[in-house]
Amino acid sequence: MATPRDERVRGGEALAARPRLMDAYRRFPALDPQLPQHLMPTGWPREQARRLFEHGYDGLGERAEERVREILTAAGLDVPAGLGHHTVAQLSTVSWQAE
């Protein structure tokens, strides 16, 4: 089975997989009652789900970014200086409050 950092995962696959992973993972907290772990059933997958999501999302970032750069270059467009991928840790520091 290919892993995110595996050479078999191509840029286009990484680019398509990252938003799918985000969409799938963002549904998990709605299923999780957010109780302390000791009150949850044995084997509740909160931490495993988060680690799996982080591993996949972060691991695909570099290849997804490379693919975006390829697409822009092939279209004859300049690659913006600030173009880059973000990690789960970076996302957790973003404020999503509306102004």
Short mmCIF file of C-alpha atoms in Angstrom, two decimals:
data_model
loop_
_atom_site.label_atom_id
_atom_site.label_comp_id
_atom_site.label_asym_id
_atom_site.label_seq_id
_atom_site.Cartn_x
_atom_site.Cartn_y
_atom_site.Cartn_z
CA MET A 1 0.00 0.00 0.00
CA ALA A 2 1.34 3.43 -0.92
CA THR A 3 1.95 5.93 1.84
CA PRO A 4 1.85 9.74 1.41
CA ARG A 5 5.62 10.05 1.18
CA ASP A 6 5.90 7.00 -1.07
CA GLU A 7 7.30 7.73 -4.53
CA ARG A 8 4.29 5.94 -6.06
CA VAL A 9 1.95 8.78 -5.02
CA ARG A 10 2.02 11.24 -7.91
CA GLY A 11 1.44 14.98 -7.70
CA GLY A 12 -2.01 14.87 -9.25
CA GLU A 13 -3.10 12.13 -6.86
CA ALA A 14 -1.74 14.10 -3.90
CA LEU A 15 -3.46 17.27 -5.06
CA ALA A 16 -6.81 15.47 -5.34
CA ALA A 17 -6.39 13.49 -2.12
CA ARG A 18 -5.66 16.38 0.27
CA PRO A 19 -9.11 18.02 0.08
CA ARG A 20 -10.77 14.59 0.23
CA LEU A 21 -8.83 13.78 3.39
CA MET A 22 -9.77 17.13 4.92
CA ASP A 23 -13.43 16.60 4.07
CA ALA A 24 -13.47 13.10 5.52
CA TYR A 25 -11.63 14.09 8.69
CA ARG A 26 -13.72 17.18 9.43
CA ARG A 27 -16.73 14.89 9.82
CA PHE A 28 -15.05 12.90 12.59
CA PRO A 29 -15.26 15.58 15.32
CA ALA A 30 -19.03 15.71 14.81
CA LEU A 31 -19.13 12.02 15.73
CA ASP A 32 -16.82 12.48 18.71
CA PRO A 33 -18.59 13.71 21.86
CA GLN A 34 -15.30 15.33 23.01
CA LEU A 35 -15.45 13.67 26.40
CA PRO A 36 -12.20 13.03 28.25
CA GLN A 37 -10.53 9.91 26.88
CA HIS A 38 -11.03 7.98 30.13
CA LEU A 39 -14.82 8.34 29.72
CA MET A 40 -14.80 7.05 26.17
CA PRO A 41 -15.27 3.40 25.21
CA THR A 42 -12.09 1.36 25.12
CA GLY A 43 -10.41 1.77 21.76
CA TRP A 44 -12.14 5.05 20.84
CA PRO A 45 -10.10 6.16 17.80
CA ARG A 46 -9.78 9.90 18.49
CA GLU A 47 -5.98 10.04 18.63
CA GLN A 48 -5.49 7.42 15.93
CA ALA A 49 -7.82 9.33 13.59
CA ARG A 50 -5.96 12.58 14.18
CA ARG A 51 -2.53 10.97 13.66
CA LEU A 52 -3.70 9.23 10.49
CA PHE A 53 -5.16 12.46 9.13
CA GLU A 54 -2.02 14.46 9.97
CA HIS A 55 0.23 11.83 8.41
CA GLY A 56 -1.77 11.72 5.19
CA TYR A 57 -2.51 15.44 4.84
CA ASP A 58 0.98 16.63 5.72
CA GLY A 59 2.67 13.83 3.80
CA LEU A 60 0.86 14.76 0.58
CA GLY A 61 1.55 18.49 0.85
CA GLU A 62 4.86 18.71 -0.95
CA ARG A 63 3.72 16.62 -3.92
CA ALA A 64 0.45 18.54 -4.17
CA GLU A 65 2.35 21.83 -4.18
CA GLU A 66 4.71 20.54 -6.88
CA ARG A 67 1.69 19.64 -9.03
CA VAL A 68 0.17 23.12 -8.63
CA ARG A 69 3.49 24.60 -9.72
CA GLU A 70 3.56 22.28 -12.75
CA ILE A 71 0.03 23.28 -13.73
CA LEU A 72 0.76 27.00 -13.46
CA THR A 73 4.01 26.67 -15.40
CA ALA A 74 2.37 24.57 -18.13
CA ALA A 75 -0.33 27.24 -18.46
CA GLY A 76 2.34 29.91 -18.90
CA LEU A 77 1.46 31.56 -15.60
CA ASP A 78 3.86 32.87 -13.00
CA VAL A 79 4.11 30.88 -9.80
CA PRO A 80 3.24 33.28 -6.97
CA ALA A 81 6.16 33.93 -4.62
CA GLY A 82 4.18 32.91 -1.56
CA LEU A 83 2.78 29.69 -3.00
CA GLY A 84 3.21 26.80 -0.62
CA HIS A 85 1.40 24.06 1.18
CA HIS A 86 0.35 24.15 4.81
CA THR A 87 0.40 21.53 7.51
CA VAL A 88 -2.25 20.49 10.01
CA ALA A 89 -0.26 22.28 12.73
CA GLN A 90 -0.35 25.49 10.71
CA LEU A 91 -4.08 25.15 10.14
CA SER A 92 -4.70 24.86 13.86
CA THR A 93 -3.22 28.32 14.40
CA VAL A 94 -5.46 30.05 11.84
CA SER A 95 -8.28 32.22 13.13
CA TRP A 96 -11.46 31.59 11.15
CA GLN A 97 -13.50 34.41 12.66
CA ALA A 98 -15.47 36.53 10.23
CA GLU A 99 -14.73 40.23 10.26
#
